[in-house]
Amino acid sequence: MFKRIFWIGVGVAAGVVLAAKAQAYVKAHTPDGARQFVLGPDQDNVTVRTLAALWEDFNQAREAREAELSARYLAKR
């Protein structure tokens, strides 16, 4: 159990580091017009916007699944 949590933590940390390095590389090696096209005008908050979108997608999927399960099992009562 602890091994699994450890490796998940290592994977998350590696993902964060790689994403930060990739974002820094893109900022340093692409023209401003291309950066604005890819990252949008608010380039400093790309990570926050990405996490917010992922959280929103997760919540939508969770709510849809919850509604599906509620309809399936509450109808049987």
mmCIF file of the C-alpha atoms, coordinates in Angstrom:
data_MODEL
# 
_entry.id   MODEL 
# 
loop_
_atom_site.group_PDB 
_atom_site.id 
_atom_site.type_symbol 
_atom_site.label_atom_id 
_atom_site.label_alt_id 
_atom_site.label_comp_id 
_atom_site.label_asym_id 
_atom_site.label_entity_id 
_atom_site.label_seq_id 
_atom_site.pdbx_PDB_ins_code 
_atom_site.Cartn_x 
_atom_site.Cartn_y 
_atom_site.Cartn_z 
_atom_site.occupancy 
_atom_site.B_iso_or_equiv 
_atom_site.pdbx_formal_charge 
_atom_site.auth_seq_id 
_atom_site.auth_comp_id 
_atom_site.auth_asym_id 
_atom_site.auth_atom_id 
_atom_site.pdbx_PDB_model_num 
ATOM 1  C CA . MET A 1 1  ? 0.000   0.000  0.000   1.00 0.00 ? 1  MET A CA 1 
ATOM 2  C CA . PHE A 1 2  ? 2.720   2.467  0.945   1.00 0.00 ? 2  PHE A CA 1 
ATOM 3  C CA . LYS A 1 3  ? 4.778   1.490  -2.102  1.00 0.00 ? 3  LYS A CA 1 
ATOM 4  C CA . ARG A 1 4  ? 1.855   2.326  -4.342  1.00 0.00 ? 4  ARG A CA 1 
ATOM 5  C CA . ILE A 1 5  ? 1.316   5.712  -2.675  1.00 0.00 ? 5  ILE A CA 1 
ATOM 6  C CA . PHE A 1 6  ? 5.048   6.406  -2.906  1.00 0.00 ? 6  PHE A CA 1 
ATOM 7  C CA . TRP A 1 7  ? 5.154   5.658  -6.640  1.00 0.00 ? 7  TRP A CA 1 
ATOM 8  C CA . ILE A 1 8  ? 2.034   7.702  -7.289  1.00 0.00 ? 8  ILE A CA 1 
ATOM 9  C CA . GLY A 1 9  ? 3.708   10.597 -5.479  1.00 0.00 ? 9  GLY A CA 1 
ATOM 10 C CA . VAL A 1 10 ? 6.869   10.135 -7.532  1.00 0.00 ? 10 VAL A CA 1 
ATOM 11 C CA . GLY A 1 11 ? 4.797   10.138 -10.721 1.00 0.00 ? 11 GLY A CA 1 
ATOM 12 C CA . VAL A 1 12 ? 2.932   13.282 -9.734  1.00 0.00 ? 12 VAL A CA 1 
ATOM 13 C CA . ALA A 1 13 ? 6.161   15.053 -8.807  1.00 0.00 ? 13 ALA A CA 1 
ATOM 14 C CA . ALA A 1 14 ? 7.812   14.016 -12.076 1.00 0.00 ? 14 ALA A CA 1 
ATOM 15 C CA . GLY A 1 15 ? 4.770   15.204 -14.014 1.00 0.00 ? 15 GLY A CA 1 
ATOM 16 C CA . VAL A 1 16 ? 4.813   18.588 -12.305 1.00 0.00 ? 16 VAL A CA 1 
ATOM 17 C CA . VAL A 1 17 ? 8.538   19.047 -12.931 1.00 0.00 ? 17 VAL A CA 1 
ATOM 18 C CA . LEU A 1 18 ? 8.279   17.978 -16.574 1.00 0.00 ? 18 LEU A CA 1 
ATOM 19 C CA . ALA A 1 19 ? 5.278   20.225 -17.198 1.00 0.00 ? 19 ALA A CA 1 
ATOM 20 C CA . ALA A 1 20 ? 7.088   23.201 -15.664 1.00 0.00 ? 20 ALA A CA 1 
ATOM 21 C CA . LYS A 1 21 ? 10.222  22.507 -17.726 1.00 0.00 ? 21 LYS A CA 1 
ATOM 22 C CA . ALA A 1 22 ? 8.179   22.123 -20.917 1.00 0.00 ? 22 ALA A CA 1 
ATOM 23 C CA . GLN A 1 23 ? 6.314   25.362 -20.267 1.00 0.00 ? 23 GLN A CA 1 
ATOM 24 C CA . ALA A 1 24 ? 9.581   27.213 -19.607 1.00 0.00 ? 24 ALA A CA 1 
ATOM 25 C CA . TYR A 1 25 ? 11.076  25.788 -22.812 1.00 0.00 ? 25 TYR A CA 1 
ATOM 26 C CA . VAL A 1 26 ? 8.066   26.850 -24.859 1.00 0.00 ? 26 VAL A CA 1 
ATOM 27 C CA . LYS A 1 27 ? 8.177   30.355 -23.381 1.00 0.00 ? 27 LYS A CA 1 
ATOM 28 C CA . ALA A 1 28 ? 11.892  30.686 -24.111 1.00 0.00 ? 28 ALA A CA 1 
ATOM 29 C CA . HIS A 1 29 ? 11.981  29.239 -27.628 1.00 0.00 ? 29 HIS A CA 1 
ATOM 30 C CA . THR A 1 30 ? 8.801   30.335 -29.408 1.00 0.00 ? 30 THR A CA 1 
ATOM 31 C CA . PRO A 1 31 ? 7.800   33.706 -30.845 1.00 0.00 ? 31 PRO A CA 1 
ATOM 32 C CA . ASP A 1 32 ? 5.226   35.720 -28.928 1.00 0.00 ? 32 ASP A CA 1 
ATOM 33 C CA . GLY A 1 33 ? 2.520   35.289 -31.578 1.00 0.00 ? 33 GLY A CA 1 
ATOM 34 C CA . ALA A 1 34 ? 2.825   31.518 -31.530 1.00 0.00 ? 34 ALA A CA 1 
ATOM 35 C CA . ARG A 1 35 ? 2.821   31.461 -27.721 1.00 0.00 ? 35 ARG A CA 1 
ATOM 36 C CA . GLN A 1 36 ? -0.349  33.536 -27.601 1.00 0.00 ? 36 GLN A CA 1 
ATOM 37 C CA . PHE A 1 37 ? -2.002  31.217 -30.124 1.00 0.00 ? 37 PHE A CA 1 
ATOM 38 C CA . VAL A 1 38 ? -1.081  28.064 -28.178 1.00 0.00 ? 38 VAL A CA 1 
ATOM 39 C CA . LEU A 1 39 ? -1.237  29.274 -24.571 1.00 0.00 ? 39 LEU A CA 1 
ATOM 40 C CA . GLY A 1 40 ? -3.705  32.148 -24.910 1.00 0.00 ? 40 GLY A CA 1 
ATOM 41 C CA . PRO A 1 41 ? -3.284  35.749 -23.864 1.00 0.00 ? 41 PRO A CA 1 
ATOM 42 C CA . ASP A 1 42 ? -3.033  34.898 -20.138 1.00 0.00 ? 42 ASP A CA 1 
ATOM 43 C CA . GLN A 1 43 ? 0.238   32.960 -20.360 1.00 0.00 ? 43 GLN A CA 1 
ATOM 44 C CA . ASP A 1 44 ? 1.132   33.216 -16.682 1.00 0.00 ? 44 ASP A CA 1 
ATOM 45 C CA . ASN A 1 45 ? -1.912  31.279 -15.500 1.00 0.00 ? 45 ASN A CA 1 
ATOM 46 C CA . VAL A 1 46 ? -1.894  28.350 -17.936 1.00 0.00 ? 46 VAL A CA 1 
ATOM 47 C CA . THR A 1 47 ? -1.346  25.822 -15.150 1.00 0.00 ? 47 THR A CA 1 
ATOM 48 C CA . VAL A 1 48 ? -4.167  27.214 -13.033 1.00 0.00 ? 48 VAL A CA 1 
ATOM 49 C CA . ARG A 1 49 ? -6.544  27.286 -16.005 1.00 0.00 ? 49 ARG A CA 1 
ATOM 50 C CA . THR A 1 50 ? -5.594  23.714 -16.925 1.00 0.00 ? 50 THR A CA 1 
ATOM 51 C CA . LEU A 1 51 ? -6.168  22.442 -13.391 1.00 0.00 ? 51 LEU A CA 1 
ATOM 52 C CA . ALA A 1 52 ? -9.484  24.290 -13.183 1.00 0.00 ? 52 ALA A CA 1 
ATOM 53 C CA . ALA A 1 53 ? -10.624 22.737 -16.470 1.00 0.00 ? 53 ALA A CA 1 
ATOM 54 C CA . LEU A 1 54 ? -9.558  19.260 -15.322 1.00 0.00 ? 54 LEU A CA 1 
ATOM 55 C CA . TRP A 1 55 ? -11.427 19.725 -12.037 1.00 0.00 ? 55 TRP A CA 1 
ATOM 56 C CA . GLU A 1 56 ? -14.532 20.880 -13.920 1.00 0.00 ? 56 GLU A CA 1 
ATOM 57 C CA . ASP A 1 57 ? -14.371 17.866 -16.264 1.00 0.00 ? 57 ASP A CA 1 
ATOM 58 C CA . PHE A 1 58 ? -13.940 15.543 -13.284 1.00 0.00 ? 58 PHE A CA 1 
ATOM 59 C CA . ASN A 1 59 ? -16.948 17.038 -11.512 1.00 0.00 ? 59 ASN A CA 1 
ATOM 60 C CA . GLN A 1 60 ? -19.118 16.791 -14.636 1.00 0.00 ? 60 GLN A CA 1 
ATOM 61 C CA . ALA A 1 61 ? -18.212 13.127 -15.085 1.00 0.00 ? 61 ALA A CA 1 
ATOM 62 C CA . ARG A 1 62 ? -18.764 12.441 -11.384 1.00 0.00 ? 62 ARG A CA 1 
ATOM 63 C CA . GLU A 1 63 ? -22.174 14.119 -11.375 1.00 0.00 ? 63 GLU A CA 1 
ATOM 64 C CA . ALA A 1 64 ? -23.241 12.268 -14.531 1.00 0.00 ? 64 ALA A CA 1 
ATOM 65 C CA . ARG A 1 65 ? -22.186 8.923  -13.055 1.00 0.00 ? 65 ARG A CA 1 
ATOM 66 C CA . GLU A 1 66 ? -23.875 9.749  -9.748  1.00 0.00 ? 66 GLU A CA 1 
ATOM 67 C CA . ALA A 1 67 ? -27.117 10.589 -11.562 1.00 0.00 ? 67 ALA A CA 1 
ATOM 68 C CA . GLU A 1 68 ? -26.869 7.361  -13.563 1.00 0.00 ? 68 GLU A CA 1 
ATOM 69 C CA . LEU A 1 69 ? -26.353 5.254  -10.434 1.00 0.00 ? 69 LEU A CA 1 
ATOM 70 C CA . SER A 1 70 ? -29.107 7.070  -8.552  1.00 0.00 ? 70 SER A CA 1 
ATOM 71 C CA . ALA A 1 71 ? -31.541 6.498  -11.401 1.00 0.00 ? 71 ALA A CA 1 
ATOM 72 C CA . ARG A 1 72 ? -30.599 2.831  -11.626 1.00 0.00 ? 72 ARG A CA 1 
ATOM 73 C CA . TYR A 1 73 ? -30.670 1.920  -7.939  1.00 0.00 ? 73 TYR A CA 1 
ATOM 74 C CA . LEU A 1 74 ? -33.212 4.317  -6.475  1.00 0.00 ? 74 LEU A CA 1 
ATOM 75 C CA . ALA A 1 75 ? -35.773 3.242  -9.092  1.00 0.00 ? 75 ALA A CA 1 
ATOM 76 C CA . LYS A 1 76 ? -35.561 -0.357 -7.796  1.00 0.00 ? 76 LYS A CA 1 
ATOM 77 C CA . ARG A 1 77 ? -36.757 0.591  -4.303  1.00 0.00 ? 77 ARG A CA 1 
# 
